[in-house]
PDB file of C-alpha atoms in Angstrom:
ATOM      1  CA  MET G   1     -11.292 -25.617   8.500  1.00 96.00           C
ATOM      2  CA  LEU G   2      -8.129 -24.639  10.403  1.00 98.00           C
ATOM      3  CA  ILE G   3      -7.201 -20.669  11.797  1.00 98.00           C
ATOM      4  CA  TYR G   4      -4.264 -19.582  11.969  1.00 98.00           C
ATOM      5  CA  PRO G   5      -3.879 -16.250  14.175  1.00 98.00           C
ATOM      6  CA  ALA G   6      -1.265 -14.135  12.391  1.00 96.00           C
ATOM      7  CA  ILE G   7       1.695 -12.942  14.246  1.00 97.00           C
ATOM      8  CA  ASP G   8       3.497 -10.374  12.436  1.00 95.00           C
ATOM      9  CA  LEU G   9       6.832  -9.281  13.348  1.00 96.00           C
ATOM     10  CA  LEU G  10       8.491  -5.763  12.635  1.00 94.00           C
ATOM     11  CA  GLU G  11      11.886  -4.694  14.683  1.00 92.00           C
ATOM     12  CA  GLY G  12      11.174  -7.397  17.585  1.00 93.00           C
ATOM     13  CA  LYS G  13       7.593  -6.556  17.859  1.00 95.00           C
ATOM     14  CA  VAL G  14       3.891  -7.415  16.758  1.00 96.00           C
ATOM     15  CA  VAL G  15       2.460  -5.123  14.077  1.00 94.00           C
ATOM     16  CA  ARG G  16      -0.164  -5.299  11.294  1.00 87.00           C
ATOM     17  CA  LEU G  17      -0.305  -3.410   8.447  1.00 83.00           C
ATOM     18  CA  ARG G  18      -2.119  -2.053   6.047  1.00 77.00           C
ATOM     19  CA  GLU G  19      -2.128  -3.519   2.598  1.00 68.00           C
ATOM     20  CA  GLY G  20       1.645  -4.167   3.323  1.00 70.00           C
ATOM     21  CA  ASP G  21       2.661  -0.663   3.677  1.00 79.00           C
ATOM     22  CA  PRO G  22       4.941  -0.700   7.344  1.00 78.00           C
ATOM     23  CA  ASP G  23       4.216   3.519   7.081  1.00 82.00           C
ATOM     24  CA  GLN G  24       0.388   2.028   7.951  1.00 83.00           C
ATOM     25  CA  ARG G  25       1.570  -0.734  10.816  1.00 88.00           C
ATOM     26  CA  SER G  26      -0.049  -0.548  13.712  1.00 89.00           C
ATOM     27  CA  VAL G  27       2.134  -2.103  16.924  1.00 94.00           C
ATOM     28  CA  PHE G  28       0.235  -4.872  19.203  1.00 95.00           C
ATOM     29  CA  SER G  29       2.978  -6.012  21.187  1.00 96.00           C
ATOM     30  CA  ALA G  30       6.795  -6.202  22.610  1.00 96.00           C
ATOM     31  CA  ASP G  31       7.057  -9.480  23.217  1.00 97.00           C
ATOM     32  CA  PRO G  32       6.009 -11.340  20.211  1.00 98.00           C
ATOM     33  CA  VAL G  33       6.466 -15.080  22.586  1.00 98.00           C
ATOM     34  CA  ALA G  34       3.869 -13.587  25.242  1.00 98.00           C
ATOM     35  CA  THR G  35       1.761 -13.136  22.542  1.00 98.00           C
ATOM     36  CA  ALA G  36       2.130 -16.483  21.099  1.00 98.00           C
ATOM     37  CA  LYS G  37       1.314 -17.996  24.496  1.00 98.00           C
ATOM     38  CA  GLY G  38      -2.234 -16.027  24.462  1.00 98.00           C
ATOM     39  CA  TRP G  39      -2.943 -17.590  21.295  1.00 98.00           C
ATOM     40  CA  ILE G  40      -2.049 -21.112  22.726  1.00 98.00           C
ATOM     41  CA  ASP G  41      -3.934 -20.734  25.680  1.00 98.00           C
ATOM     42  CA  SER G  42      -7.210 -19.295  23.679  1.00 98.00           C
ATOM     43  CA  GLY G  43      -7.340 -22.774  21.668  1.00 97.00           C
ATOM     44  CA  ALA G  44      -4.606 -22.247  18.677  1.00 98.00           C
ATOM     45  CA  GLU G  45      -3.047 -25.370  16.994  1.00 97.00           C
ATOM     46  CA  TRP G  46      -1.089 -23.391  14.621  1.00 98.00           C
ATOM     47  CA  LEU G  47       0.359 -19.913  13.968  1.00 98.00           C
ATOM     48  CA  HIS G  48       1.183 -17.608  11.136  1.00 98.00           C
ATOM     49  CA  MET G  49       4.321 -16.315  11.850  1.00 97.00           C
ATOM     50  CA  VAL G  50       5.666 -13.368   9.491  1.00 95.00           C
ATOM     51  CA  SER G  51       8.711 -11.600   9.215  1.00 95.00           C
ATOM     52  CA  LEU G  52       8.283  -8.733   7.807  1.00 93.00           C
ATOM     53  CA  ASP G  53      11.475  -7.617   8.361  1.00 90.00           C
ATOM     54  CA  GLY G  54      12.765 -10.439   6.071  1.00 88.00           C
ATOM     55  CA  THR G  55      10.603  -9.492   3.671  1.00 85.00           C
ATOM     56  CA  PHE G  56      11.793  -6.196   3.060  1.00 85.00           C
ATOM     57  CA  GLY G  57      15.119  -7.122   3.249  1.00 81.00           C
ATOM     58  CA  ALA G  58      16.252  -5.916   6.543  1.00 78.00           C
ATOM     59  CA  GLU G  59      17.922  -7.589   9.527  1.00 78.00           C
ATOM     60  CA  ASN G  60      16.414  -9.389  11.726  1.00 84.00           C
ATOM     61  CA  GLN G  61      15.844 -11.515  15.025  1.00 91.00           C
ATOM     62  CA  ASN G  62      12.606 -13.360  13.952  1.00 95.00           C
ATOM     63  CA  LEU G  63      14.378 -16.797  13.323  1.00 96.00           C
ATOM     64  CA  ALA G  64      15.248 -16.774  17.347  1.00 96.00           C
ATOM     65  CA  ILE G  65      11.978 -15.333  17.783  1.00 97.00           C
ATOM     66  CA  LEU G  66      10.590 -18.612  15.626  1.00 97.00           C
ATOM     67  CA  GLU G  67      12.861 -21.002  17.937  1.00 97.00           C
ATOM     68  CA  LYS G  68      11.485 -19.464  20.953  1.00 98.00           C
ATOM     69  CA  VAL G  69       7.894 -20.186  19.782  1.00 98.00           C
ATOM     70  CA  ALA G  70       7.917 -23.334  17.806  1.00 97.00           C
ATOM     71  CA  LEU G  71       9.439 -24.633  21.967  1.00 97.00           C
ATOM     72  CA  LEU G  72       5.491 -24.173  22.312  1.00 97.00           C
ATOM     73  CA  ASN G  73       3.256 -26.303  22.377  1.00 87.00           C
ATOM     74  CA  VAL G  74       1.886 -25.367  19.095  1.00 96.00           C
ATOM     75  CA  ARG G  75       2.410 -25.788  14.710  1.00 98.00           C
ATOM     76  CA  VAL G  76       3.947 -22.929  13.250  1.00 98.00           C
ATOM     77  CA  GLN G  77       3.755 -21.235   9.690  1.00 98.00           C
ATOM     78  CA  PHE G  78       6.597 -19.274   8.445  1.00 98.00           C
ATOM     79  CA  THR G  79       6.798 -17.041   5.895  1.00 95.00           C
ATOM     80  CA  GLY G  80       8.822 -13.273   5.287  1.00 92.00           C
ATOM     81  CA  GLY G  81      11.908 -13.332   3.076  1.00 89.00           C
ATOM     82  CA  LEU G  82      12.233 -17.367   2.381  1.00 93.00           C
ATOM     83  CA  ARG G  83      13.669 -17.083  -1.493  1.00 90.00           C
ATOM     84  CA  ASP G  84      16.302 -19.800  -1.650  1.00 93.00           C
ATOM     85  CA  ILE G  85      16.889 -22.934  -0.030  1.00 94.00           C
ATOM     86  CA  ALA G  86      19.369 -22.105   2.414  1.00 94.00           C
ATOM     87  CA  THR G  87      17.263 -19.738   3.839  1.00 95.00           C
ATOM     88  CA  LEU G  88      14.175 -22.219   3.310  1.00 97.00           C
ATOM     89  CA  GLN G  89      16.663 -24.313   5.282  1.00 97.00           C
ATOM     90  CA  SER G  90      17.277 -22.224   8.204  1.00 96.00           C
ATOM     91  CA  ALA G  91      13.645 -21.204   9.146  1.00 97.00           C
ATOM     92  CA  ARG G  92      13.096 -25.295   9.169  1.00 97.00           C
ATOM     93  CA  ASP G  93      15.962 -26.048  11.555  1.00 97.00           C
ATOM     94  CA  ALA G  94      14.632 -22.931  13.910  1.00 97.00           C
ATOM     95  CA  GLY G  95      11.202 -24.815  14.092  1.00 97.00           C
ATOM     96  CA  ALA G  96       9.277 -24.104  11.582  1.00 98.00           C
ATOM     97  CA  ASN G  97       6.505 -26.744  10.335  1.00 98.00           C
ATOM     98  CA  ARG G  98       5.420 -25.045   7.327  1.00 98.00           C
ATOM     99  CA  LEU G  99       7.582 -22.971   5.110  1.00 98.00           C
ATOM    100  CA  VAL G 100       5.420 -20.066   2.438  1.00 97.00           C
ATOM    101  CA  ILE G 101       6.717 -19.394  -0.479  1.00 95.00           C
ATOM    102  CA  GLY G 102       6.285 -16.299  -2.743  1.00 88.00           C
ATOM    103  CA  THR G 103       8.605 -14.379  -4.685  1.00 87.00           C
ATOM    104  CA  MET G 104      10.184 -17.343  -4.803  1.00 90.00           C
ATOM    105  CA  ALA G 105       7.445 -19.129  -6.598  1.00 89.00           C
ATOM    106  CA  VAL G 106       6.875 -16.547  -9.272  1.00 88.00           C
ATOM    107  CA  ARG G 107      10.597 -15.675  -9.967  1.00 89.00           C
ATOM    108  CA  ASP G 108      11.553 -19.229  -9.898  1.00 90.00           C
ATOM    109  CA  PRO G 109       9.058 -21.772 -10.343  1.00 89.00           C
ATOM    110  CA  ALA G 110      11.694 -24.803 -11.084  1.00 90.00           C
ATOM    111  CA  ALA G 111      13.392 -23.803  -7.206  1.00 92.00           C
ATOM    112  CA  ALA G 112       9.712 -23.672  -5.829  1.00 94.00           C
ATOM    113  CA  GLY G 113       8.946 -27.741  -7.020  1.00 94.00           C
ATOM    114  CA  GLU G 114      12.345 -28.414  -5.376  1.00 95.00           C
ATOM    115  CA  ALA G 115      11.479 -26.679  -2.640  1.00 97.00           C
ATOM    116  CA  ILE G 116       8.738 -29.083  -2.352  1.00 97.00           C
ATOM    117  CA  ASP G 117      11.281 -32.088  -3.396  1.00 97.00           C
ATOM    118  CA  ARG G 118      13.528 -31.183  -0.379  1.00 97.00           C
ATOM    119  CA  PHE G 119      10.959 -30.298   2.780  1.00 98.00           C
ATOM    120  CA  GLY G 120       7.833 -32.180   1.722  1.00 98.00           C
ATOM    121  CA  ALA G 121       4.500 -30.898   0.377  1.00 98.00           C
ATOM    122  CA  GLU G 122       2.863 -30.585   3.716  1.00 98.00           C
ATOM    123  CA  ARG G 123       5.684 -28.627   4.518  1.00 98.00           C
ATOM    124  CA  VAL G 124       5.785 -25.973   1.909  1.00 98.00           C
ATOM    125  CA  ALA G 125       3.000 -23.412   0.704  1.00 97.00           C
ATOM    126  CA  VAL G 126       2.957 -20.699  -2.017  1.00 96.00           C
ATOM    127  CA  ALA G 127       1.480 -17.566  -1.353  1.00 93.00           C
ATOM    128  CA  LEU G 128      -0.959 -16.357  -4.346  1.00 92.00           C
ATOM    129  CA  ASP G 129      -1.260 -13.124  -3.343  1.00 87.00           C
ATOM    130  CA  ALA G 130      -2.667 -10.479  -5.740  1.00 87.00           C
ATOM    131  CA  ARG G 131      -3.305  -6.750  -6.482  1.00 85.00           C
ATOM    132  CA  ASP G 132      -5.444  -6.046  -9.718  1.00 82.00           C
ATOM    133  CA  GLY G 133      -5.555  -9.744 -10.342  1.00 85.00           C
ATOM    134  CA  LYS G 134      -1.660 -10.484 -10.714  1.00 90.00           C
ATOM    135  CA  VAL G 135       0.424 -12.189  -8.229  1.00 90.00           C
ATOM    136  CA  ALA G 136       2.729  -9.756  -6.156  1.00 84.00           C
ATOM    137  CA  THR G 137       5.975 -10.099  -4.848  1.00 78.00           C
ATOM    138  CA  HIS G 138       8.579  -8.679  -2.602  1.00 72.00           C
ATOM    139  CA  GLY G 139       6.945  -7.475   0.063  1.00 69.00           C
ATOM    140  CA  TRP G 140       3.883  -6.914  -2.736  1.00 69.00           C
ATOM    141  CA  THR G 141       5.855  -3.830  -3.801  1.00 74.00           C
ATOM    142  CA  GLU G 142       6.134  -5.599  -7.412  1.00 80.00           C
ATOM    143  CA  LEU G 143       3.708  -6.835  -9.409  1.00 84.00           C
ATOM    144  CA  SER G 144       3.930 -10.234 -11.487  1.00 84.00           C
ATOM    145  CA  GLN G 145       2.230 -10.860 -15.007  1.00 85.00           C
ATOM    146  CA  GLN G 146       0.853 -14.126 -14.197  1.00 91.00           C
ATOM    147  CA  THR G 147      -2.748 -14.223 -12.402  1.00 94.00           C
ATOM    148  CA  PRO G 148      -3.026 -16.551  -8.890  1.00 94.00           C
ATOM    149  CA  VAL G 149      -4.592 -19.476 -11.088  1.00 96.00           C
ATOM    150  CA  GLU G 150      -2.585 -19.646 -13.459  1.00 95.00           C
ATOM    151  CA  LEU G 151       0.464 -19.854 -10.882  1.00 94.00           C
ATOM    152  CA  GLY G 152      -1.311 -21.961  -8.939  1.00 95.00           C
ATOM    153  CA  ARG G 153      -2.027 -24.221 -11.554  1.00 96.00           C
ATOM    154  CA  ARG G 154       1.706 -24.508 -12.587  1.00 95.00           C
ATOM    155  CA  LEU G 155       2.767 -24.821  -8.893  1.00 95.00           C
ATOM    156  CA  ARG G 156       0.424 -27.766  -8.602  1.00 96.00           C
ATOM    157  CA  GLU G 157       1.506 -29.428 -11.214  1.00 96.00           C
ATOM    158  CA  LEU G 158       5.088 -29.101  -9.333  1.00 95.00           C
ATOM    159  CA  GLY G 159       3.692 -30.674  -6.139  1.00 97.00           C
ATOM    160  CA  ALA G 160       2.420 -28.334  -4.596  1.00 97.00           C
ATOM    161  CA  VAL G 161      -0.185 -29.151  -2.073  1.00 98.00           C
ATOM    162  CA  HIS G 162      -1.140 -25.859  -0.081  1.00 98.00           C
ATOM    163  CA  ALA G 163      -1.314 -22.039  -0.977  1.00 97.00           C
ATOM    164  CA  LEU G 164      -2.187 -19.156   0.696  1.00 96.00           C
ATOM    165  CA  TYR G 165      -4.330 -16.754  -1.141  1.00 95.00           C
ATOM    166  CA  THR G 166      -4.549 -12.488  -0.793  1.00 88.00           C
ATOM    167  CA  ASP G 167      -6.795  -9.829  -1.661  1.00 84.00           C
ATOM    168  CA  ILE G 168      -3.857  -7.563  -1.157  1.00 79.00           C
ATOM    169  CA  SER G 169      -6.253  -4.331  -0.907  1.00 69.00           C
ATOM    170  CA  ARG G 170      -8.461  -6.157   1.699  1.00 63.00           C
ATOM    171  CA  ASP G 171      -5.027  -6.903   3.993  1.00 59.00           C
ATOM    172  CA  GLY G 172      -5.306  -5.416   7.409  1.00 54.00           C
ATOM    173  CA  GLY G 173      -8.040  -2.753   6.217  1.00 52.00           C
ATOM    174  CA  MET G 174     -10.981  -4.763   8.145  1.00 57.00           C
ATOM    175  CA  ALA G 175     -12.749  -4.340   4.715  1.00 65.00           C
ATOM    176  CA  GLY G 176     -14.081  -8.441   4.994  1.00 76.00           C
ATOM    177  CA  VAL G 177     -12.411 -11.660   3.009  1.00 87.00           C
ATOM    178  CA  ASN G 178     -12.509 -11.762  -0.516  1.00 89.00           C
ATOM    179  CA  ILE G 179     -14.119 -14.896  -0.451  1.00 92.00           C
ATOM    180  CA  ALA G 180     -15.604 -15.318  -3.925  1.00 92.00           C
ATOM    181  CA  ASP G 181     -12.346 -15.192  -5.372  1.00 92.00           C
ATOM    182  CA  THR G 182     -10.154 -17.488  -2.608  1.00 95.00           C
ATOM    183  CA  VAL G 183     -12.890 -20.605  -3.396  1.00 96.00           C
ATOM    184  CA  ALA G 184     -12.393 -19.688  -6.985  1.00 95.00           C
ATOM    185  CA  LEU G 185      -8.572 -20.299  -6.918  1.00 96.00           C
ATOM    186  CA  ALA G 186      -8.811 -23.932  -4.927  1.00 97.00           C
ATOM    187  CA  GLN G 187     -11.672 -25.021  -7.171  1.00 97.00           C
ATOM    188  CA  ALA G 188      -9.500 -24.093 -10.355  1.00 97.00           C
ATOM    189  CA  THR G 189      -6.097 -25.440  -9.146  1.00 97.00           C
ATOM    190  CA  GLY G 190      -6.760 -28.049  -6.513  1.00 97.00           C
ATOM    191  CA  LEU G 191      -4.743 -27.145  -3.795  1.00 98.00           C
ATOM    192  CA  LYS G 192      -5.613 -26.285  -0.260  1.00 98.00           C
ATOM    193  CA  VAL G 193      -5.923 -23.065  -0.071  1.00 98.00           C
ATOM    194  CA  ILE G 194      -6.298 -20.584   2.640  1.00 98.00           C
ATOM    195  CA  ALA G 195      -7.268 -17.157   3.043  1.00 95.00           C
ATOM    196  CA  SER G 196      -5.948 -14.515   4.229  1.00 89.00           C
ATOM    197  CA  GLY G 197      -6.517 -10.687   4.495  1.00 78.00           C
ATOM    198  CA  GLY G 198      -9.049  -8.922   5.471  1.00 83.00           C
ATOM    199  CA  VAL G 199     -10.926 -11.109   7.355  1.00 91.00           C
ATOM    200  CA  SER G 200     -13.206  -8.460   9.897  1.00 91.00           C
ATOM    201  CA  ALA G 201     -16.557 -10.548  11.091  1.00 94.00           C
ATOM    202  CA  LEU G 202     -17.508 -14.175  12.365  1.00 97.00           C
ATOM    203  CA  ALA G 203     -19.827 -14.240   9.135  1.00 96.00           C
ATOM    204  CA  ASP G 204     -16.639 -14.170   6.906  1.00 94.00           C
ATOM    205  CA  ILE G 205     -15.372 -17.399   8.681  1.00 97.00           C
ATOM    206  CA  GLU G 206     -18.626 -19.269   8.791  1.00 97.00           C
ATOM    207  CA  GLN G 207     -18.959 -18.525   4.827  1.00 96.00           C
ATOM    208  CA  LEU G 208     -15.308 -19.873   4.142  1.00 96.00           C
ATOM    209  CA  ALA G 209     -16.007 -22.214   6.128  1.00 96.00           C
ATOM    210  CA  ARG G 210     -19.452 -23.645   4.451  1.00 96.00           C
ATOM    211  CA  SER G 211     -18.270 -23.699   0.614  1.00 94.00           C
ATOM    212  CA  GLY G 212     -16.464 -26.552   1.729  1.00 94.00           C
ATOM    213  CA  ALA G 213     -13.539 -25.565  -0.746  1.00 96.00           C
ATOM    214  CA  VAL G 214     -11.021 -23.170   1.977  1.00 97.00           C
ATOM    215  CA  ALA G 215      -8.785 -25.391   4.289  1.00 98.00           C
ATOM    216  CA  GLY G 216      -7.980 -22.553   6.437  1.00 98.00           C
ATOM    217  CA  ALA G 217      -7.978 -18.735   7.392  1.00 97.00           C
ATOM    218  CA  ILE G 218      -5.308 -16.500   8.925  1.00 96.00           C
ATOM    219  CA  ILE G 219      -6.811 -13.925  10.953  1.00 95.00           C
ATOM    220  CA  GLY G 220      -4.927 -10.971  12.359  1.00 92.00           C
ATOM    221  CA  MET G 221      -6.328  -7.534  12.911  1.00 91.00           C
ATOM    222  CA  ALA G 222      -9.756  -8.411  13.505  1.00 93.00           C
ATOM    223  CA  LEU G 223      -8.226 -10.660  16.778  1.00 96.00           C
ATOM    224  CA  TYR G 224      -6.064  -7.873  17.528  1.00 95.00           C
ATOM    225  CA  ARG G 225      -8.474  -5.184  17.734  1.00 94.00           C
ATOM    226  CA  LYS G 226     -10.800  -7.446  19.372  1.00 95.00           C
ATOM    227  CA  THR G 227     -13.900  -7.470  17.122  1.00 96.00           C
ATOM    228  CA  PHE G 228     -14.348 -11.846  17.842  1.00 97.00           C
ATOM    229  CA  THR G 229     -12.131 -13.778  20.121  1.00 98.00           C
ATOM    230  CA  LEU G 230     -10.435 -16.781  18.923  1.00 98.00           C
ATOM    231  CA  GLU G 231     -12.449 -19.035  20.161  1.00 98.00           C
ATOM    232  CA  GLU G 232     -15.787 -17.722  18.642  1.00 98.00           C
ATOM    233  CA  ALA G 233     -13.537 -17.333  15.330  1.00 98.00           C
ATOM    234  CA  LEU G 234     -12.691 -21.311  15.934  1.00 98.00           C
ATOM    235  CA  SER G 235     -16.263 -22.072  16.370  1.00 98.00           C
ATOM    236  CA  ALA G 236     -17.339 -20.376  13.292  1.00 97.00           C
ATOM    237  CA  ALA G 237     -14.722 -22.515  11.466  1.00 97.00           C
ATOM    238  CA  GLY G 238     -16.263 -25.810  13.118  1.00 93.00           C
ATOM    239  CA  ARG G 239     -13.202 -26.144  15.382  1.00 82.00           C
ATOM    240  CA  GLY G 240     -14.689 -24.851  18.710  1.00 63.00           C
TER     241      GLY G 240
END
């Protein structure tokens, strides 16, 4: 199982938000590239970079930051405000190895299918982030009427292979990952699901890895608070 250290970018800084709320932020670094180098030195094969400015519709410098990180010896999964083909292409040109689409996938599944066809199934992932059982969009500020399983199955039909699943109520809160729903989503859709949100202990990683159904885990707050090290997380996932 892959481990993706998270680098969430807001106003040029590395932050973590609680339940996606910009008013509940913790700032961990003013140098995202140095943060990326630190995770790489600790064994990261992938990084999960989030343009929170893009998510909330603000002008930002995050593609420039992505370009610098992409020059390092690491693969980057990038998301945040990627809601049309042109924006996806810009992120791809800046060096993203995999593009994550959320709002676009809910609003226009056919366009999501077009993105998968254009960039390739290995280079696109769909975000199935849920609050109260429904997929949330627009930086988690709006709720759709679709469940993650319903949307996941539809996108699988359109060629999707990779998906992220976040139980929004647990994101950034160190409450433990929603293992049951993450595994159930993978089993119900056939997607390679990456767990996101709430990983707070090595036991979470171990249980996800033992399930055999989960492809990866994105870890943010637990690493930044030094609850455990990236080396320990990699070992718990069977990659150490």
